[in-house]
């Protein structure tokens, strides 16, 4: 399958990765090559086959929905590129 | 004692307990080797102060007769594991400066077992690569060298493989999503096991593809793999996919007796254009197991051919979701913003400069296969094929096969830079023998079995039944004993 430049641009946008316009044709070509490879899967008869959810048919453990941890604001903010007054700081989100 | 860094876990453990050596001496020997091995670029964050402090504490415990199983043994930790207060970057620019406030369960278990951490090891960025060439730290280099070329140690656990093969540490942790423990182990002449999915907790390990990722040990021999795997395994309430099963004493299961075992040879692993040397090694492996009393049978795993394409849908899909957390807000790097840039520009610029090319490519492929209109055609189809791949193995095991023997890699280590111009799919072919094992969640071990005509190590892979790592390691032990692989790289670094 061939991926066009518009599709490559759309995917980059969805992935929130800035790709300059002049890099899009090469990117589209790479996607096309990888998708060609993936399309080998179309040869397989998957009629009636369940898609795998988990490799082991184990029931996931459940736990009480309770607070077990907390009160560590400093630790949580310690790696933030920008934190102010106990909050993560980001550029303006709303006008 | 001299050359303490060349000891194995078992030998060092016994020497520590007998009082022939101290953990501080072992640790200092390794630290000195690490200092002299910058050309290998294996250790990317060195932690000598932490190591010596831990070694001193270990010596006190040993003296007091209170030594847990890994007490005083110096090891390296792959950069993918979060280690408290120590840089943990997954070899990515986007995690520059990140120092976790917590310890991953697996590295924490190793420390609780008394292990000494020498530092963090190089790898492919976010474990995406097969040659350690996607790392922000630059390439890790294979200590094996047969001409003027520098060779890849494989990937993604390339730094771990290089460090263990070069005797910079006694052993190291690795992680394996599509072959990232087994392929580098094979490229460097060491042993590496990926346990059954769920054996090791994934908590605190930077996530790549959560349904495939597993941690495991990379060691100088099979006994060491058994010792270290036991210390890494076990149920963890913080990882809902970690198995609540007892962890056996894997080392005690190494008898070398495999009489009456049935070993399957899957015909689909005989690829077109497979180098004759790989073919011969595989045959030799089968002969060794037969001579040790196993029954060798031909088996069929008909969906093998579709494992790589299925993997290259499922792994990028999960990665695109897992890596969405790198947004420049909570940790790591944020791009410099221009006047008037809003939050979307912050995300886009941060991720464009923080992620390397291969990571960007996989995140975008994952985004595409999960996007509206393609989800069924790609992602759901790949998950159905995954069911069929797992069924192939189940049928082989149900027919009485105890383990499956395959080559570990389609070639010996290749030169760094040699694949730069190849298209990405060529690089993906490195995982052709290993990736099925992750898709089926099975344990797989790579064990060195010989040298190629140029003198580079080649490995064999054994694939086992779920949760039977002990039996699998015992079969690997039989190969190890028969192969008598003792070659080491000669020191040039």
Coordinates of C-alpha atoms in Angstrom, one line a residue:
Chain A
X1 CA 0.0 0.0 0.0
X2 CA 1.2 3.4 -0.9
X3 CA 1.0 6.2 1.7
X4 CA 0.7 9.7 0.3
X5 CA 2.2 12.8 1.8
X6 CA -1.1 14.0 3.2
X7 CA -1.5 10.8 5.1
X8 CA 2.0 11.0 6.4
X9 CA 1.3 14.5 7.6
X10 CA -1.9 13.4 9.3
X11 CA -0.2 10.6 11.1
X12 CA 2.6 12.9 12.3
X13 CA -0.1 15.3 13.6
X14 CA -2.0 12.5 15.4
X15 CA 1.3 11.3 17.0
X16 CA 2.1 14.9 18.0
X17 CA 5.5 14.8 16.3
X18 CA 6.5 17.8 14.3
X19 CA 7.7 16.8 10.9
X20 CA 8.9 19.5 8.5
X21 CA 7.3 19.5 5.1
X22 CA 10.4 18.6 3.2
X23 CA 10.8 15.5 5.3
X24 CA 7.3 14.2 4.5
X25 CA 8.0 12.5 1.1
X26 CA 10.8 10.3 2.6
X27 CA 8.6 9.5 5.6
X28 CA 5.7 8.5 3.4
X29 CA 8.0 6.2 1.5
X30 CA 9.2 4.5 4.6
X31 CA 5.7 4.0 5.8
X32 CA 4.8 2.5 2.5
X33 CA 7.7 0.0 2.7
X34 CA 6.7 -1.0 6.2
X35 CA 3.1 -1.4 5.4
X36 CA 3.9 -3.5 2.4
X37 CA 5.7 -5.8 4.8
X38 CA 2.8 -5.8 7.2
X39 CA 0.4 -6.6 4.4
X40 CA 1.7 -10.1 4.2
X41 CA -0.7 -10.7 7.1
X42 CA -3.5 -10.6 4.5
X43 CA -2.5 -14.0 3.3
X44 CA -3.5 -15.6 6.6
X45 CA -6.9 -17.1 7.0
X46 CA -8.1 -15.6 10.3
X47 CA -11.8 -16.5 9.9
X48 CA -13.2 -17.3 13.3
X49 CA -9.9 -16.7 15.2
X50 CA -10.2 -14.6 18.4
X51 CA -7.7 -11.7 18.6
X52 CA -5.3 -12.3 21.4
X53 CA -5.8 -10.1 24.4
X54 CA -3.2 -11.7 26.8
X55 CA -0.7 -14.5 26.3
X56 CA -1.6 -16.2 29.5
X57 CA -5.2 -17.0 30.1
X58 CA -4.9 -15.7 33.6
X59 CA -7.5 -13.6 35.3
X60 CA -6.0 -10.3 36.2
X61 CA -5.7 -9.7 39.9
X62 CA -8.2 -7.4 41.5
X63 CA -7.6 -5.1 44.4
X64 CA -9.6 -2.8 46.6
X65 CA -10.2 0.5 45.0
X66 CA -8.6 2.5 47.8
X67 CA -6.0 5.1 48.3
X68 CA -2.7 3.4 49.3
X69 CA -0.2 6.1 48.6
X70 CA 0.1 9.8 48.3
X71 CA 1.3 13.0 49.9
X72 CA 4.5 13.2 47.8
X73 CA 3.9 16.3 45.7
X74 CA 7.6 17.3 45.8
X75 CA 8.7 13.9 44.5
X76 CA 6.2 14.0 41.7
X77 CA 7.2 17.4 40.6
X78 CA 11.0 16.8 41.0
X79 CA 11.5 15.8 37.4
X80 CA 9.2 18.4 35.8
X81 CA 10.8 20.7 33.2
X82 CA 8.7 23.5 34.7
X83 CA 6.8 23.4 38.0
X84 CA 5.4 26.4 39.9
X85 CA 3.6 26.7 43.2
X86 CA 3.1 22.9 43.4
X87 CA 1.8 22.5 39.9
X88 CA 3.1 21.3 36.5
X89 CA 3.4 24.5 34.4
X90 CA 2.6 24.5 30.7
X91 CA 2.1 27.1 28.0
X92 CA -1.3 28.8 27.9
X93 CA -4.0 26.2 27.0
X94 CA -7.1 28.4 26.7
X95 CA -7.4 31.9 25.2
Chain B
X1 CA 43.0 -13.7 43.5
X2 CA 43.6 -11.9 40.2
X3 CA 41.2 -10.9 37.4
X4 CA 38.3 -10.8 39.8
X5 CA 36.2 -9.2 37.1
X6 CA 36.4 -12.4 35.1
X7 CA 34.7 -14.4 37.7
X8 CA 31.2 -15.7 37.2
X9 CA 28.3 -15.2 39.6
X10 CA 28.5 -18.8 41.0
X11 CA 32.3 -18.7 41.4
X12 CA 32.3 -15.2 43.0
X13 CA 29.5 -16.2 45.3
X14 CA 31.4 -19.2 46.5
X15 CA 34.6 -17.2 46.9
X16 CA 32.8 -14.5 48.9
X17 CA 31.3 -17.0 51.2
X18 CA 34.6 -18.8 51.8
X19 CA 36.2 -15.4 52.6
X20 CA 38.7 -15.7 49.7
X21 CA 37.6 -12.4 48.4
X22 CA 35.5 -9.4 49.5
X23 CA 32.7 -7.7 47.6
X24 CA 34.7 -4.4 47.8
X25 CA 37.6 -6.2 46.0
X26 CA 35.3 -7.6 43.3
X27 CA 33.6 -4.3 42.9
X28 CA 36.9 -2.4 42.6
X29 CA 38.2 -4.8 40.0
X30 CA 35.0 -4.3 37.9
X31 CA 35.1 -0.5 38.3
X32 CA 38.7 -0.4 37.1
X33 CA 37.8 -2.4 34.0
X34 CA 34.8 -0.1 33.4
X35 CA 37.1 3.0 33.6
X36 CA 39.4 1.4 31.0
X37 CA 36.6 0.4 28.6
X38 CA 35.1 3.7 27.4
X39 CA 35.7 2.6 23.9
X40 CA 33.1 0.0 24.3
X41 CA 30.6 2.6 25.4
X42 CA 28.8 0.0 27.4
X43 CA 28.4 1.8 30.7
X44 CA 26.7 5.1 30.1
X45 CA 26.0 6.2 33.7
X46 CA 28.7 4.9 36.1
X47 CA 27.8 4.7 39.8
X48 CA 31.1 3.9 41.6
X49 CA 30.1 5.6 44.9
X50 CA 26.8 3.7 45.1
X51 CA 28.6 0.4 44.1
X52 CA 31.3 0.7 46.8
X53 CA 28.7 1.6 49.4
X54 CA 26.6 -1.4 48.5
X55 CA 29.7 -3.6 48.4
X56 CA 30.7 -2.6 51.9
X57 CA 27.2 -3.3 53.2
X58 CA 27.4 -6.7 51.4
X59 CA 30.7 -7.6 53.1
X60 CA 29.1 -6.8 56.5
X61 CA 26.2 -9.1 55.7
X62 CA 28.4 -11.9 54.4
X63 CA 30.6 -11.7 57.5
X64 CA 27.5 -11.9 59.7
X65 CA 26.4 -15.0 57.9
X66 CA 23.3 -13.2 56.6
X67 CA 24.0 -13.2 52.9
X68 CA 21.1 -13.4 50.4
X69 CA 21.7 -15.2 47.1
X70 CA 23.3 -12.4 45.1
X71 CA 25.1 -10.8 48.0
X72 CA 28.1 -8.8 47.0
X73 CA 28.0 -9.6 43.3
X74 CA 28.6 -6.6 41.0
X75 CA 26.3 -6.3 38.1
X76 CA 25.2 -3.7 35.4
X77 CA 21.6 -2.5 34.9
X78 CA 20.2 -1.7 31.5
X79 CA 19.2 2.0 31.2
X80 CA 15.6 0.9 30.7
X81 CA 15.2 0.1 34.4
X82 CA 14.3 3.0 36.7
X83 CA 16.8 3.2 39.5
X84 CA 16.2 5.5 42.3
X85 CA 18.2 8.7 42.2
X86 CA 20.3 7.5 39.2
X87 CA 19.7 8.6 35.6
X88 CA 17.3 6.3 33.8
X89 CA 16.9 7.5 30.2
X90 CA 16.0 4.5 28.1
X91 CA 18.9 5.9 25.9
X92 CA 16.6 8.7 24.8
X93 CA 17.1 12.4 24.6
X94 CA 13.5 12.9 25.8
X95 CA 14.4 11.5 29.2
X96 CA 17.5 13.6 29.6
X97 CA 18.0 14.5 33.2
X98 CA 15.3 12.1 34.5
X99 CA 16.2 10.7 37.9
X100 CA 13.4 8.4 39.2
X101 CA 12.2 8.8 42.7
X102 CA 11.5 5.0 42.8
X103 CA 13.2 1.7 42.0
X104 CA 11.9 -0.8 39.4
X105 CA 10.7 -4.0 41.0
X106 CA 13.3 -6.1 39.3
X107 CA 16.3 -3.9 40.1
X108 CA 14.9 -3.6 43.6
X109 CA 14.8 -7.4 43.9
X110 CA 18.4 -7.7 42.8
X111 CA 19.5 -5.0 45.3
X112 CA 17.4 -6.8 48.0
X113 CA 19.3 -10.0 47.1
X114 CA 22.5 -8.1 47.8
X115 CA 23.7 -7.3 44.3
X116 CA 26.0 -4.3 43.7
X117 CA 25.0 -1.9 41.0
X118 CA 28.0 -0.7 38.9
X119 CA 26.0 1.6 36.7
X120 CA 23.6 1.9 33.8
X121 CA 24.1 0.2 30.5
X122 CA 23.7 1.4 26.9
X123 CA 20.9 0.2 24.7
X124 CA 18.8 1.1 21.7
X125 CA 16.5 4.1 22.3
X126 CA 13.4 2.8 24.1
X127 CA 14.7 -0.7 23.3
X128 CA 13.8 -0.2 19.6
X129 CA 16.6 -1.6 17.6
X130 CA 18.8 -4.6 16.9
X131 CA 22.2 -3.0 16.8
X132 CA 22.4 -0.5 19.6
X133 CA 22.8 2.2 16.9
X134 CA 19.6 4.1 17.9
X135 CA 21.0 5.2 21.3
X136 CA 21.3 8.8 22.3
X137 CA 24.6 7.9 23.9
X138 CA 26.1 6.6 20.6
X139 CA 26.8 3.0 19.7
X140 CA 27.8 0.4 22.1
X141 CA 30.6 -1.7 20.7
X142 CA 31.1 -5.5 20.6
X143 CA 34.3 -6.6 22.4
X144 CA 34.6 -9.2 19.7
X145 CA 36.7 -8.0 16.7
X146 CA 38.2 -10.0 13.9
X147 CA 39.4 -7.2 11.5
X148 CA 39.5 -3.5 11.5
X149 CA 35.7 -3.1 11.7
X150 CA 33.9 -2.3 14.9
X151 CA 31.0 -4.7 15.3
X152 CA 27.6 -4.3 16.8
X153 CA 27.0 -6.1 20.1
X154 CA 23.4 -6.4 18.9
X155 CA 20.4 -4.8 20.5
X156 CA 18.5 -3.6 22.1
X157 CA 20.4 -4.8 25.2
X158 CA 23.8 -4.1 23.5
X159 CA 25.5 -2.4 26.4
X160 CA 24.6 -5.3 28.7
X161 CA 25.9 -7.8 26.2
X162 CA 29.1 -5.9 25.6
X163 CA 29.8 -5.3 29.3
X164 CA 29.3 -9.0 30.2
X165 CA 31.3 -10.3 27.3
X166 CA 34.1 -7.9 28.1
X167 CA 34.1 -8.9 31.8
X168 CA 33.3 -5.3 32.9
X169 CA 30.7 -6.8 35.3
X170 CA 29.8 -10.3 36.4
X171 CA 26.3 -10.2 34.8
X172 CA 23.7 -7.6 33.7
X173 CA 20.0 -7.2 33.3
X174 CA 18.4 -7.1 29.9
X175 CA 14.9 -6.7 28.5
X176 CA 13.4 -8.5 25.5
X177 CA 10.5 -7.4 23.5
X178 CA 11.3 -9.2 20.2
X179 CA 14.7 -10.7 20.8
X180 CA 16.6 -7.9 22.7
X181 CA 18.2 -10.3 25.2
X182 CA 18.8 -13.3 23.0
X183 CA 20.2 -11.6 19.8
X184 CA 22.9 -9.5 21.7
X185 CA 23.7 -12.6 23.8
X186 CA 24.3 -14.6 20.6
X187 CA 26.3 -11.8 19.0
X188 CA 28.7 -11.6 22.0
X189 CA 29.1 -15.2 23.1
X190 CA 27.1 -15.0 26.3
X191 CA 23.9 -16.6 27.7
X192 CA 20.6 -14.7 27.9
X193 CA 17.2 -15.9 28.9
X194 CA 13.8 -14.2 28.3
X195 CA 11.5 -15.8 30.8
X196 CA 7.8 -16.6 30.3
X197 CA 5.7 -13.4 30.0
X198 CA 4.6 -12.6 33.6
X199 CA 7.6 -14.1 35.4
X200 CA 9.3 -10.8 36.0
X201 CA 7.4 -7.7 37.0
X202 CA 7.4 -4.9 34.4
X203 CA 6.8 -2.3 37.1
X204 CA 9.4 0.5 36.8
X205 CA 10.8 -0.7 33.5
X206 CA 10.3 1.9 30.8
X207 CA 7.5 0.4 28.7
X208 CA 8.0 -0.3 25.0
X209 CA 5.3 -2.9 24.1
X210 CA 3.6 -4.0 27.3
X211 CA 2.2 -7.3 26.1
X212 CA 5.7 -8.4 24.9
X213 CA 8.2 -6.9 27.2
X214 CA 10.0 -9.1 29.7
X215 CA 13.2 -8.6 31.7
X216 CA 15.8 -11.3 32.0
X217 CA 19.5 -11.9 32.9
X218 CA 22.5 -11.8 30.6
X219 CA 25.3 -13.8 32.0
X220 CA 28.6 -15.6 31.3
X221 CA 27.0 -19.1 31.5
X222 CA 23.8 -21.0 32.1
X223 CA 24.3 -21.5 35.8
X224 CA 24.6 -17.8 36.3
X225 CA 21.5 -17.2 34.3
X226 CA 19.6 -19.6 36.6
X227 CA 21.0 -17.8 39.7
X228 CA 20.2 -14.4 38.5
X229 CA 16.8 -15.2 37.0
X230 CA 15.6 -16.6 40.3
X231 CA 16.5 -13.3 42.0
X232 CA 14.6 -11.3 39.3
X233 CA 11.4 -13.3 39.2
X234 CA 8.3 -13.3 41.4
X235 CA 4.9 -11.9 41.8
X236 CA 4.4 -8.2 42.1
X237 CA 1.1 -6.6 43.0
X238 CA 2.2 -3.5 41.1
X239 CA 2.1 -5.4 37.8
X240 CA -1.3 -6.9 37.2
X241 CA 0.2 -9.2 34.5
X242 CA 2.9 -10.6 36.8
X243 CA 2.2 -14.2 37.7
X244 CA 1.4 -15.3 41.2
X245 CA 3.4 -18.5 41.0
X246 CA 6.2 -19.9 43.2
X247 CA 9.7 -19.3 41.9
X248 CA 11.6 -22.5 41.8
X249 CA 15.3 -22.9 42.6
X250 CA 16.4 -22.8 39.0
X251 CA 20.1 -23.6 39.8
X252 CA 19.1 -26.8 41.6
X253 CA 17.4 -28.0 38.4
X254 CA 20.7 -27.9 36.4
X255 CA 21.6 -31.6 36.3
X256 CA 22.5 -31.8 32.6
X257 CA 20.4 -34.9 32.4
X258 CA 18.0 -34.6 29.4
X259 CA 17.5 -38.3 28.7
X260 CA 14.1 -38.9 27.3
X261 CA 13.4 -35.3 26.5
X262 CA 11.8 -34.5 23.1
X263 CA 13.3 -31.6 21.2
X264 CA 11.5 -30.2 18.2
X265 CA 13.2 -28.8 15.1
X266 CA 10.8 -26.5 13.4
X267 CA 11.1 -26.8 9.6
X268 CA 9.8 -23.2 9.0
X269 CA 12.9 -21.8 10.7
X270 CA 15.0 -23.1 7.7
X271 CA 14.9 -19.8 5.8
X272 CA 15.8 -19.2 2.2
X273 CA 19.3 -17.9 1.9
X274 CA 20.3 -18.9 5.5
X275 CA 24.1 -19.0 5.8
X276 CA 25.5 -22.5 5.7
X277 CA 27.3 -21.8 9.0
X278 CA 24.1 -21.2 10.8
X279 CA 22.6 -24.3 9.3
X280 CA 25.6 -26.4 10.4
X281 CA 25.5 -25.0 13.9
X282 CA 21.8 -25.8 14.2
X283 CA 22.5 -29.4 13.1
X284 CA 25.4 -29.6 15.5
X285 CA 23.1 -28.5 18.3
X286 CA 20.6 -31.2 17.4
X287 CA 23.4 -33.7 17.4
X288 CA 24.6 -32.6 20.8
X289 CA 21.1 -33.0 22.3
X290 CA 20.7 -36.4 20.7
X291 CA 24.0 -37.5 22.0
X292 CA 22.9 -36.4 25.5
X293 CA 19.9 -38.7 25.2
X294 CA 17.1 -36.5 23.9
X295 CA 14.8 -37.5 21.1
X296 CA 14.9 -35.1 18.1
X297 CA 11.8 -34.7 16.1
X298 CA 10.8 -32.5 13.1
X299 CA 7.9 -30.2 13.9
X300 CA 5.9 -27.6 12.0
X301 CA 5.1 -24.1 13.2
X302 CA 3.2 -23.1 10.1
X303 CA 2.6 -19.4 11.0
X304 CA 6.2 -18.6 11.7
X305 CA 6.5 -16.5 8.5
X306 CA 3.9 -14.1 9.8
X307 CA 5.4 -13.4 13.1
X308 CA 7.6 -10.5 12.1
X309 CA 4.8 -8.6 10.3
X310 CA 2.5 -9.3 13.2
X311 CA 5.1 -8.0 15.6
X312 CA 5.7 -4.9 13.5
X313 CA 2.0 -4.0 13.9
X314 CA 1.5 -5.0 17.6
X315 CA 4.8 -3.6 19.0
X316 CA 4.5 -0.1 17.3
X317 CA 0.8 0.1 18.2
X318 CA 1.6 -0.5 21.9
X319 CA 4.6 1.8 21.7
X320 CA 2.6 4.6 20.3
X321 CA 0.3 4.3 23.3
X322 CA 3.0 3.9 25.9
X323 CA 5.2 6.7 24.5
X324 CA 2.3 9.2 24.5
X325 CA 3.3 9.9 28.1
X326 CA 6.4 11.8 26.9
X327 CA 4.9 15.2 26.5
X328 CA 7.4 17.5 28.0
X329 CA 5.2 18.2 31.1
X330 CA 6.0 15.7 33.9
X331 CA 9.5 14.6 33.3
X332 CA 12.4 14.7 30.9
X333 CA 13.1 17.3 28.2
X334 CA 10.9 20.1 27.0
X335 CA 11.7 21.8 23.7
X336 CA 12.5 25.5 23.7
X337 CA 9.3 27.2 22.5
X338 CA 8.9 30.3 20.3
X339 CA 6.9 33.3 21.3
X340 CA 3.2 32.4 21.0
X341 CA 3.6 28.7 20.9
X342 CA 0.8 26.9 22.7
X343 CA 0.6 23.4 24.2
X344 CA 0.3 21.6 20.9
X345 CA 3.5 23.1 19.6
X346 CA 5.1 22.2 22.9
X347 CA 4.1 18.5 22.4
X348 CA 5.1 18.4 18.8
X349 CA 8.4 20.2 19.2
X350 CA 9.3 18.2 22.3
X351 CA 8.6 14.9 20.7
X352 CA 10.3 15.8 17.4
X353 CA 13.6 16.7 19.1
X354 CA 13.3 14.2 22.0
X355 CA 12.7 11.0 20.0
X356 CA 15.2 9.7 17.6
X357 CA 14.3 8.7 14.0
X358 CA 13.5 5.0 14.6
X359 CA 11.4 5.8 17.7
X360 CA 9.5 8.4 15.7
X361 CA 9.0 6.0 12.9
X362 CA 7.6 3.3 15.1
X363 CA 5.3 5.7 17.1
X364 CA 3.9 6.9 13.8
X365 CA 3.4 3.4 12.3
X366 CA 1.7 2.5 15.6
X367 CA -0.5 5.6 15.3
X368 CA -1.4 4.7 11.8
X369 CA -2.4 1.1 12.5
X370 CA -4.5 2.1 15.4
X371 CA -6.2 5.0 13.6
X372 CA -9.9 5.0 12.6
X373 CA -10.5 2.9 9.6
X374 CA -7.3 0.8 9.9
X375 CA -7.7 -0.7 13.4
X376 CA -9.4 -3.8 12.1
X377 CA -7.4 -4.2 9.0
X378 CA -4.1 -4.0 10.8
X379 CA -4.2 -4.2 14.5
X380 CA -7.0 -6.7 15.0
X381 CA -5.7 -8.9 12.2
X382 CA -2.3 -8.9 13.7
X383 CA -3.7 -10.0 17.1
X384 CA -5.6 -12.8 15.4
X385 CA -2.4 -14.0 13.7
X386 CA -0.7 -13.8 17.1
X387 CA -3.4 -16.2 18.4
X388 CA -2.5 -18.6 15.6
X389 CA 1.3 -18.3 16.3
X390 CA 0.7 -19.2 19.9
X391 CA -1.5 -22.1 18.8
X392 CA 1.3 -23.5 16.7
X393 CA 3.5 -23.7 19.8
X394 CA 0.7 -25.2 21.9
X395 CA 0.1 -27.9 19.4
X396 CA 3.8 -28.8 19.4
X397 CA 3.9 -29.0 23.2
X398 CA 0.7 -31.0 23.3
X399 CA 2.3 -33.5 20.9
X400 CA 5.0 -34.1 23.5
X401 CA 7.7 -31.6 22.6
X402 CA 9.6 -30.4 25.7
X403 CA 11.7 -27.7 24.0
X404 CA 12.3 -26.3 20.5
X405 CA 15.8 -25.8 19.1
X406 CA 16.5 -23.0 16.6
X407 CA 19.4 -20.7 15.6
X408 CA 19.4 -17.6 17.8
X409 CA 20.2 -15.2 14.9
X410 CA 20.4 -15.3 11.1
X411 CA 24.1 -14.2 11.1
X412 CA 27.0 -13.4 13.4
X413 CA 27.5 -9.8 14.5
X414 CA 27.7 -7.3 11.7
X415 CA 29.7 -4.1 11.4
X416 CA 28.4 -0.9 13.0
X417 CA 27.1 1.4 10.3
X418 CA 26.7 -1.4 7.8
X419 CA 23.0 -1.3 7.9
X420 CA 22.6 2.5 7.8
X421 CA 21.4 2.5 4.2
X422 CA 19.4 -0.6 4.4
X423 CA 15.6 -0.2 4.6
X424 CA 14.1 -0.6 8.1
X425 CA 12.7 -4.0 7.2
X426 CA 16.2 -5.4 6.6
X427 CA 17.1 -4.5 10.2
X428 CA 13.9 -6.1 11.5
X429 CA 14.9 -9.4 10.0
X430 CA 17.5 -9.8 12.8
X431 CA 14.6 -10.8 15.1
X432 CA 13.2 -13.5 12.7
X433 CA 14.0 -16.4 15.1
X434 CA 13.3 -14.7 18.4
X435 CA 10.1 -12.7 17.9
X436 CA 7.7 -15.7 17.8
X437 CA 8.7 -16.4 21.4
X438 CA 7.6 -12.9 22.6
X439 CA 4.3 -13.2 20.6
X440 CA 3.5 -16.5 22.3
X441 CA 4.8 -15.3 25.7
X442 CA 7.1 -18.3 26.0
X443 CA 10.5 -18.6 27.7
X444 CA 13.5 -18.6 25.3
X445 CA 17.2 -18.8 26.0
X446 CA 20.2 -18.1 23.8
X447 CA 23.4 -20.1 24.5
X448 CA 26.7 -19.8 22.7
X449 CA 27.5 -22.9 20.7
X450 CA 30.4 -22.1 18.4
X451 CA 32.4 -19.7 16.3
X452 CA 31.9 -18.9 12.7
X453 CA 34.7 -19.1 10.1
X454 CA 35.9 -15.6 11.0
X455 CA 36.0 -16.4 14.7
X456 CA 32.8 -14.7 15.8
X457 CA 30.4 -16.3 18.3
X458 CA 27.2 -17.9 17.2
X459 CA 24.3 -18.9 19.5
X460 CA 21.5 -21.4 19.5
X461 CA 18.1 -20.7 20.9
X462 CA 15.9 -23.1 22.9
X463 CA 12.2 -22.3 23.4
X464 CA 10.4 -23.9 26.3
X465 CA 6.9 -24.5 27.7
X466 CA 5.4 -21.7 29.7
X467 CA 6.7 -21.4 33.3
X468 CA 9.3 -24.2 32.7
X469 CA 12.4 -22.0 32.7
X470 CA 14.1 -24.5 35.0
X471 CA 13.7 -27.4 32.5
X472 CA 14.6 -25.0 29.6
X473 CA 17.8 -23.9 31.4
X474 CA 18.7 -27.5 32.0
X475 CA 18.5 -28.3 28.3
X476 CA 20.6 -25.2 27.6
X477 CA 23.0 -26.5 30.2
X478 CA 23.3 -29.8 28.2
X479 CA 24.2 -27.8 25.1
X480 CA 26.7 -25.7 27.0
X481 CA 28.4 -28.8 28.4
X482 CA 28.5 -30.5 25.0
X483 CA 29.6 -27.3 23.1
X484 CA 32.3 -26.5 25.5
X485 CA 32.3 -22.8 24.4
X486 CA 35.0 -21.1 26.3
X487 CA 36.3 -18.5 23.7
X488 CA 36.6 -14.9 24.9
X489 CA 37.2 -11.8 22.9
X490 CA 40.9 -10.7 23.0
X491 CA 41.2 -7.3 24.6
X492 CA 41.8 -4.4 22.2
X493 CA 39.9 -1.6 24.0

